[in-house]
Amino acid sequence: MFDIIVIGGGVVGCAVLDKLAMKGYSCALLEADDDVAVGASRANSGIVHAGYDAVPGTKKAKYNVRGAYLMPSLAKELDVPYKNTGSLVVAGENGMAGLEELMVRAAENGVQAEILDREAILKIEPNVSDAVRFALYAPTAGIISPYKLTIALADRAVTNGAKVFLNRKVVKIEKADGKFVLETESGEKFEAKMVVNSAGAGAADISDLAGAEHFDVAFARGDYFVLDVTEGKNVSTVIFPLPDEKGKGILVAPTADGNVIYGPTSIKEQIPSTDVTSEGLDAIRKGVEKTYKCPNYRKVIRLFAGVRATCGDDFVMEESKRVDNFVNLVGICSPGLSSAPAIAEWVESVADKKGFAKNTDVKTVKLK
Ligand SMILES: Cc1cc2nc3c(=O)[nH]c(=O)nc-3n(C[C@H](O)[C@H](O)[C@H](O)COP(=O)(O)OP(=O)(O)OC[C@H]3O[C@@H](n4cnc5c(N)ncnc54)[C@H](O)[C@@H]3O)c2cc1C
């Protein structure tokens, strides 16, 4: 029996496992697929958001700001590609009110930001479109390889004694005599005293399986173009439009591996589908031309899509009131990548209250 089992090997589950293993807890992760980083954690923008966008007072704001602070040193420890690029939210002649609103949020969230005029913008990013007049510049934003981060977190957790079980889709959860019995599709059983549900798009189903709270989750697909590394010379920072009710909008950004991405869309889905559509690609083209003056579709090397699983307007991070020792991490959409290190700290603080034994031999291994 493990003290703690984490369900789901995305960036959140792996960050949690890493923290718990580092603390010396007996812990394991069950992942349905044949590797970690196969869900939203491999198909996103890879932006470490500065934290000016999230509504002050929300969990998104709190954990984004803390996660963005932790990310550079975490990436260094794990030897994962990360770059502090800063980010721009660009706007035309009529966009100042929107930028000022973001400045107020930035101040309330404690995030460094300033409004730049066109001359100052061009010094940072010469290829913004001719319509751009003003921008909010957030110098602490960055880019990271989301899948390399997830894999490195899982690796370090295993080095510190955690177990990772792949191809283990959890299909049944029972609790008796203070312990959980988790059953996988093949009928294999795993026991634990505490369960952390970080199953991404499947997290609401896992909560139902455990008899914990029911959550209504909505899905929104984000399509992307990926451009060849030769386009990397044209973009040095992350270029966002003003956000709208659908989200942060279509961005142009370098990736930590040296490519450039255009996207994502936000297209509602009934099920978590990752099929890119021509409707999505057209929406990206329209979005890109508003902010960026040298899109180059001849250099597109591939397309991909990721799916956001949202539950209301904020992250759900709570201990179940119906099932003791069952922790729900549901609706961890954007900025979930940026927030993952801080979400892991919160889960660690929950585990610390349970009085589980710690293996004091664990070394806080830093991977080279
Ligand atoms: C288009 C898009 C762009 C984004 N851009 C950014 C960004 O730039 N910056 C940012 O901070 N955030 C961004 N995000 C959000 C970020 O990607 C997510 O918040 C984060 O990846 C969520 O990680 P997770 O571990 O919760 O979920 P996932 O990565 O989806 O992992 C969940 C895992 O659970 C497994 N699972 C599901 N059901 C079961 C089961 N029954 N048994 C066992 N395992 C199960 C799945 O196979 C999966 O591997 C973006 C998201 C999308 C979709």
Coordinates of C-alpha atoms and ligand atoms in Angstrom, one line a residue:
M1 CA 0.0 0.0 0.0
F2 CA 1.1 3.5 -0.8
D3 CA 0.4 6.5 1.4
I4 CA -0.5 8.7 -1.6
I5 CA -1.5 7.8 -5.1
V6 CA -1.7 10.5 -7.8
I7 CA -4.0 9.9 -10.8
G8 CA -2.9 11.5 -14.0
G9 CA 0.6 12.1 -15.4
G10 CA 0.3 15.6 -16.8
V11 CA 2.4 18.5 -15.6
V12 CA 0.2 18.9 -12.5
G13 CA 0.3 15.2 -11.4
C14 CA 4.0 15.0 -12.1
A15 CA 4.8 18.2 -10.2
V16 CA 2.7 16.9 -7.3
L17 CA 4.5 13.5 -7.4
D18 CA 7.9 15.2 -7.5
K19 CA 7.1 17.3 -4.4
L20 CA 5.7 14.3 -2.5
A21 CA 8.7 12.1 -3.3
M22 CA 11.1 14.9 -2.4
K23 CA 9.4 15.0 1.0
G24 CA 10.0 11.3 1.4
Y25 CA 6.3 10.2 1.2
S26 CA 5.5 6.7 -0.1
C27 CA 3.8 7.7 -3.4
A28 CA 2.8 6.4 -6.8
L29 CA 1.3 7.8 -10.0
L30 CA -1.2 6.0 -12.2
E31 CA -1.4 7.2 -15.8
A32 CA -3.9 5.8 -18.3
D33 CA -1.7 6.3 -21.4
D34 CA 1.6 4.8 -22.3
D35 CA 3.7 7.9 -21.2
V36 CA 3.5 11.0 -19.1
A37 CA 2.7 14.3 -20.8
V38 CA 0.1 13.0 -23.2
G39 CA -2.8 15.3 -22.4
A40 CA -3.0 19.1 -22.2
S41 CA 0.5 19.1 -20.9
R42 CA 2.0 18.3 -24.3
A43 CA -0.2 20.4 -26.5
N44 CA -0.3 24.0 -25.2
S45 CA 1.5 27.3 -25.8
G46 CA 4.3 26.6 -23.3
I47 CA 4.1 30.1 -21.9
V48 CA 5.0 30.8 -18.2
H49 CA 2.4 33.6 -17.8
A50 CA 3.5 36.5 -15.7
G51 CA 0.1 36.5 -13.9
Y52 CA -1.4 39.9 -14.8
D53 CA -4.4 38.4 -16.6
A54 CA -6.0 36.3 -13.9
V55 CA -8.8 37.9 -11.9
P56 CA -7.3 39.1 -8.6
G57 CA -8.4 36.9 -5.6
T58 CA -8.8 33.8 -7.7
K59 CA -6.8 30.6 -7.3
K60 CA -5.7 31.2 -10.9
A61 CA -4.1 34.5 -9.9
K62 CA -2.5 33.1 -6.7
Y63 CA -1.0 30.0 -8.1
N64 CA 0.0 31.5 -11.4
V65 CA 2.0 34.3 -9.7
R66 CA 3.7 31.8 -7.3
G67 CA 4.3 29.2 -10.0
A68 CA 5.8 31.8 -12.4
Y69 CA 8.2 32.8 -9.6
L70 CA 9.2 29.2 -8.9
M71 CA 9.5 28.1 -12.6
P72 CA 13.0 29.5 -13.5
S73 CA 14.8 27.8 -10.7
L74 CA 12.8 24.6 -11.2
A75 CA 13.7 24.5 -14.9
K76 CA 17.3 25.1 -14.0
E77 CA 17.3 22.2 -11.4
L78 CA 15.7 19.9 -13.9
D79 CA 17.7 21.1 -16.9
V80 CA 14.6 21.9 -18.9
P81 CA 14.6 24.5 -21.6
Y82 CA 13.2 27.8 -20.2
K83 CA 13.7 31.3 -21.4
N84 CA 12.6 34.6 -19.8
T85 CA 11.2 36.3 -22.9
G86 CA 8.8 38.8 -21.4
S87 CA 5.4 39.2 -23.0
L88 CA 3.5 41.9 -24.8
V89 CA -0.3 42.4 -25.0
V90 CA -0.6 44.6 -28.0
A91 CA -3.5 47.0 -28.9
G92 CA -4.4 49.5 -31.5
E93 CA -5.6 53.1 -31.3
N94 CA -8.7 52.1 -29.2
G95 CA -7.1 49.5 -27.0
M96 CA -5.8 51.7 -24.1
A97 CA -8.8 51.0 -21.8
G98 CA -8.3 47.3 -22.1
L99 CA -4.6 47.6 -21.3
E100 CA -5.3 49.8 -18.3
E101 CA -7.7 47.2 -17.0
L102 CA -4.9 44.7 -17.2
M103 CA -2.5 47.1 -15.5
V104 CA -4.9 47.3 -12.5
R105 CA -5.0 43.5 -12.3
A106 CA -1.3 43.3 -12.6
A107 CA -0.9 45.7 -9.7
E108 CA -3.4 43.7 -7.6
N109 CA -1.7 40.4 -8.4
G110 CA 1.7 41.9 -7.6
V111 CA 3.0 41.4 -11.1
Q112 CA 5.5 43.8 -12.7
A113 CA 4.1 45.4 -15.9
E114 CA 4.2 48.7 -17.8
I115 CA 2.4 50.3 -20.8
L116 CA 4.7 51.0 -23.8
D117 CA 4.1 53.2 -26.8
R118 CA 4.9 52.0 -30.3
E119 CA 8.5 53.3 -30.3
A120 CA 9.3 51.4 -27.2
I121 CA 7.4 48.3 -28.4
L122 CA 9.5 48.2 -31.6
K123 CA 12.7 48.1 -29.6
I124 CA 11.5 44.8 -28.1
E125 CA 9.6 43.3 -31.0
P126 CA 10.1 45.0 -34.4
N127 CA 7.6 42.7 -36.2
V128 CA 4.4 43.7 -34.5
S129 CA 1.7 44.8 -37.0
D130 CA 1.4 48.4 -38.2
A131 CA -1.9 48.7 -36.4
V132 CA -0.2 48.2 -33.0
R133 CA 0.0 51.5 -31.0
F134 CA 0.4 50.4 -27.4
A135 CA 1.2 47.3 -25.4
L136 CA 1.4 46.0 -21.9
Y137 CA 4.8 44.6 -21.3
A138 CA 5.3 42.0 -18.6
P139 CA 9.1 41.3 -18.2
T140 CA 8.8 38.3 -16.0
A141 CA 6.9 36.1 -18.5
G142 CA 8.8 33.2 -20.1
I143 CA 8.6 30.1 -22.3
I144 CA 9.2 26.5 -21.3
S145 CA 9.1 23.1 -22.9
P146 CA 5.9 21.7 -21.2
Y147 CA 6.5 18.1 -22.1
K148 CA 10.2 18.1 -21.1
L149 CA 9.2 19.7 -17.8
T150 CA 6.6 17.0 -17.2
I151 CA 9.0 14.2 -18.1
A152 CA 11.8 15.7 -15.9
L153 CA 9.4 16.0 -12.9
A154 CA 8.4 12.4 -13.3
D155 CA 12.1 11.3 -13.6
R156 CA 13.1 13.1 -10.5
A157 CA 10.2 11.7 -8.5
V158 CA 11.2 8.2 -9.5
T159 CA 14.8 8.9 -8.6
N160 CA 13.5 9.9 -5.2
G161 CA 11.6 6.7 -4.7
A162 CA 8.1 7.3 -6.3
K163 CA 6.6 4.7 -8.6
V164 CA 5.1 5.6 -12.0
F165 CA 2.7 3.1 -13.5
L166 CA 1.8 3.7 -17.2
N167 CA -1.1 2.1 -19.1
R168 CA -3.1 2.1 -15.8
K169 CA -6.5 3.7 -16.5
V170 CA -8.3 4.0 -13.2
V171 CA -11.9 2.7 -13.7
K172 CA -13.0 2.0 -10.1
I173 CA -12.4 3.6 -6.7
E174 CA -13.6 2.1 -3.5
K175 CA -12.9 3.1 0.1
A176 CA -13.1 0.8 3.1
D177 CA -11.4 0.8 6.5
G178 CA -9.7 4.1 5.8
K179 CA -8.0 3.0 2.6
F180 CA -8.7 3.5 -1.1
V181 CA -8.6 0.6 -3.5
L182 CA -8.1 1.9 -7.1
E183 CA -8.8 -0.6 -9.9
T184 CA -7.4 -0.2 -13.4
E185 CA -8.9 -1.4 -16.7
S186 CA -6.9 -4.6 -16.6
G187 CA -8.3 -5.4 -13.1
E188 CA -5.0 -4.6 -11.2
K189 CA -5.6 -3.0 -7.8
F190 CA -3.6 -0.3 -6.0
E191 CA -4.1 0.7 -2.4
A192 CA -3.5 4.1 -0.8
K193 CA -4.4 6.2 2.2
M194 CA -4.8 9.4 0.2
V195 CA -5.6 10.0 -3.5
V196 CA -4.8 13.1 -5.6
N197 CA -7.0 13.5 -8.6
S198 CA -5.1 15.3 -11.3
A199 CA -6.6 13.5 -14.3
G200 CA -7.0 16.6 -16.5
A201 CA -9.9 16.1 -18.9
G202 CA -10.8 12.9 -17.0
A203 CA -10.8 14.5 -13.5
A204 CA -14.5 15.1 -13.2
D205 CA -15.1 11.4 -14.0
I206 CA -12.5 10.3 -11.4
S207 CA -14.2 12.4 -8.7
D208 CA -17.5 10.7 -9.6
L209 CA -15.9 7.3 -9.4
A210 CA -14.7 8.1 -5.9
G211 CA -18.1 9.2 -4.8
A212 CA -16.7 12.7 -4.2
E213 CA -18.2 16.0 -5.5
H214 CA -19.7 16.1 -9.0
F215 CA -18.2 18.7 -11.4
D216 CA -19.5 19.9 -14.7
V217 CA -16.5 20.3 -17.0
A218 CA -16.5 22.0 -20.5
F219 CA -13.9 21.4 -23.2
A220 CA -12.4 24.0 -25.6
R221 CA -9.9 23.0 -28.3
G222 CA -6.9 25.1 -29.2
D223 CA -5.4 24.6 -32.7
Y224 CA -1.9 25.7 -33.6
F225 CA 0.5 26.1 -36.5
V226 CA 4.1 25.2 -35.7
L227 CA 6.8 26.9 -37.8
D228 CA 10.3 25.9 -38.6
V229 CA 13.2 27.1 -36.4
T230 CA 14.3 29.4 -39.2
E231 CA 11.3 31.6 -38.3
G232 CA 12.7 32.0 -34.7
K233 CA 14.7 35.0 -35.7
N234 CA 11.5 37.0 -36.3
V235 CA 9.9 36.7 -32.8
S236 CA 11.8 37.2 -29.5
T237 CA 8.9 37.7 -27.1
V238 CA 5.3 36.5 -26.7
I239 CA 2.8 38.6 -28.6
F240 CA -0.8 38.5 -27.3
P241 CA -3.8 40.5 -28.5
L242 CA -6.1 42.0 -25.8
P243 CA -7.9 39.1 -24.0
D244 CA -11.6 38.6 -24.6
E245 CA -14.3 36.4 -23.0
K246 CA -12.9 33.3 -24.7
G247 CA -9.4 33.7 -23.3
K248 CA -6.0 35.1 -24.0
G249 CA -6.5 35.1 -27.8
I250 CA -4.3 34.1 -30.7
L251 CA -0.6 34.6 -29.9
V252 CA 2.6 34.5 -31.8
A253 CA 5.4 33.1 -29.7
P254 CA 8.8 31.4 -29.8
T255 CA 9.0 28.0 -28.3
A256 CA 11.6 26.8 -25.9
D257 CA 12.9 24.5 -28.7
G258 CA 13.4 27.4 -31.1
N259 CA 10.3 27.1 -33.3
V260 CA 7.5 29.6 -33.5
I261 CA 3.8 28.9 -32.8
Y262 CA 0.7 30.7 -34.0
G263 CA -2.5 29.9 -32.0
P264 CA -4.5 28.7 -30.1
T265 CA -8.1 28.9 -31.0
S266 CA -10.8 28.3 -28.4
I267 CA -13.4 26.1 -30.0
K268 CA -16.1 24.4 -27.8
E269 CA -16.1 20.6 -27.9
Q270 CA -18.5 18.0 -26.4
I271 CA -15.6 15.5 -26.0
P272 CA -11.9 16.2 -25.6
S273 CA -11.0 16.0 -29.4
T274 CA -7.6 17.1 -30.7
D275 CA -8.5 17.1 -34.4
V276 CA -7.3 20.4 -36.0
T277 CA -10.0 21.9 -38.3
S278 CA -9.8 24.3 -41.3
E279 CA -12.2 26.5 -39.3
G280 CA -9.6 26.7 -36.5
L281 CA -6.7 27.4 -38.9
D282 CA -8.7 30.2 -40.6
A283 CA -9.4 31.8 -37.2
I284 CA -5.6 31.7 -36.4
R285 CA -4.7 33.4 -39.7
K286 CA -7.2 36.2 -38.9
G287 CA -5.9 36.6 -35.4
V288 CA -2.2 36.6 -36.3
E289 CA -2.6 39.3 -38.9
K290 CA -3.9 41.7 -36.3
T291 CA -0.8 41.6 -34.2
Y292 CA 2.1 40.4 -36.3
K293 CA 3.4 41.7 -39.6
C294 CA 5.4 38.8 -41.0
P295 CA 3.4 35.5 -40.8
N296 CA 5.0 32.9 -43.0
Y297 CA 2.8 29.9 -43.7
R298 CA 5.3 28.4 -46.1
K299 CA 7.4 27.6 -43.1
V300 CA 4.7 25.6 -41.2
I301 CA 6.1 22.2 -40.3
R302 CA 3.1 20.8 -38.4
L303 CA -0.3 21.4 -36.8
F304 CA -1.5 20.3 -33.4
A305 CA -4.4 20.9 -31.0
G306 CA -4.8 20.7 -27.2
V307 CA -7.9 20.6 -25.1
R308 CA -8.7 22.8 -22.1
A309 CA -10.9 21.3 -19.5
T310 CA -12.6 24.1 -17.6
C311 CA -14.9 24.0 -14.6
G312 CA -16.4 27.4 -14.0
D313 CA -14.0 30.4 -14.0
D314 CA -11.4 29.1 -11.6
F315 CA -9.3 26.1 -10.7
V316 CA -10.9 23.6 -8.4
M317 CA -8.3 22.7 -5.7
E318 CA -9.9 21.2 -2.7
E319 CA -10.1 18.3 -0.3
S320 CA -13.3 16.5 -0.8
K321 CA -16.0 17.1 1.8
R322 CA -17.6 13.8 1.0
V323 CA -14.6 11.5 0.9
D324 CA -11.9 11.9 3.4
N325 CA -8.3 12.1 2.1
F326 CA -9.4 12.6 -1.5
V327 CA -8.0 15.7 -3.2
N328 CA -9.5 17.2 -6.3
L329 CA -7.5 19.2 -8.9
V330 CA -10.2 19.8 -11.5
G331 CA -10.5 22.4 -14.3
I332 CA -6.8 23.1 -14.3
C333 CA -6.9 24.9 -17.6
S334 CA -4.6 27.9 -18.5
P335 CA -2.5 29.1 -16.6
G336 CA -2.2 25.5 -15.3
L337 CA 1.3 24.9 -16.7
S338 CA 2.6 28.1 -15.1
S339 CA 0.8 27.2 -11.8
A340 CA 1.9 23.6 -11.6
P341 CA 4.8 24.1 -9.2
A342 CA 2.6 26.1 -6.8
I343 CA -0.3 23.7 -7.1
A344 CA 2.2 21.0 -6.0
E345 CA 3.2 23.0 -3.0
W346 CA -0.4 23.2 -2.0
V347 CA -0.9 19.5 -2.3
E348 CA 2.3 18.9 -0.3
S349 CA 0.8 21.2 2.5
V350 CA -2.3 19.0 2.5
A351 CA -0.3 15.8 2.7
D352 CA 1.8 17.3 5.5
K353 CA -1.3 17.5 7.8
K354 CA -2.0 13.7 7.4
G355 CA 0.9 12.5 9.6
F356 CA 2.2 10.0 7.0
A357 CA 5.7 8.6 7.7
K358 CA 8.6 10.1 5.7
N359 CA 11.6 8.3 4.3
T360 CA 14.3 10.5 5.7
D361 CA 16.9 8.8 3.5
V362 CA 15.5 10.6 0.4
K363 CA 18.0 13.1 -1.0
T364 CA 16.7 16.1 -2.8
V365 CA 18.2 15.0 -6.0
K366 CA 18.9 17.7 -8.5
L367 CA 19.1 16.2 -12.0
K368 CA 22.0 17.4 -14.1
Ligands
LIG1 C1 -4.5 25.0 -26.1 C2 -3.9 25.2 -24.7 C3 -3.0 26.2 -24.4 C4 -2.5 26.3 -23.2 N1 -1.5 27.2 -22.9 C5 -1.0 27.3 -21.7 C6 0.1 28.2 -21.5 O1 0.7 28.8 -22.4 N2 0.5 28.4 -20.2 C7 -0.1 27.8 -19.1 O2 0.3 28.0 -18.0 N3 -1.1 26.9 -19.3 C8 -1.5 26.6 -20.6 N4 -2.5 25.7 -20.8 C9 -3.0 25.0 -19.7 C10 -2.1 23.8 -19.4 O3 -1.7 23.1 -20.6 C11 -2.9 22.8 -18.5 O4 -3.4 23.6 -17.4 C12 -2.0 21.7 -17.9 O5 -1.3 21.1 -19.0 C13 -2.9 20.7 -17.2 O6 -2.1 19.7 -16.7 P1 -2.8 18.5 -16.0 O7 -1.7 17.6 -15.5 O8 -3.9 18.9 -15.1 O9 -3.6 17.7 -17.2 P2 -3.1 16.8 -18.4 O10 -1.8 17.2 -18.9 O11 -4.3 16.7 -19.3 O12 -2.9 15.4 -17.7 C14 -4.0 14.6 -17.2 C15 -3.5 13.1 -17.3 O13 -4.5 12.3 -16.7 C16 -4.6 11.1 -17.4 N5 -5.9 10.5 -17.1 C17 -7.1 10.9 -17.4 N6 -8.0 10.0 -16.9 C18 -7.3 9.0 -16.3 C19 -7.7 7.8 -15.6 N7 -9.0 7.4 -15.5 N8 -6.7 7.1 -15.0 C20 -5.4 7.4 -15.1 N9 -5.0 8.5 -15.8 C21 -6.0 9.3 -16.3 C22 -4.5 11.6 -18.9 O14 -4.1 10.5 -19.7 C23 -3.5 12.7 -18.8 O15 -2.2 12.2 -19.1 C24 -3.0 25.5 -22.1 C25 -3.9 24.5 -22.4 C26 -4.4 24.3 -23.7 C27 -5.3 23.2 -24.0

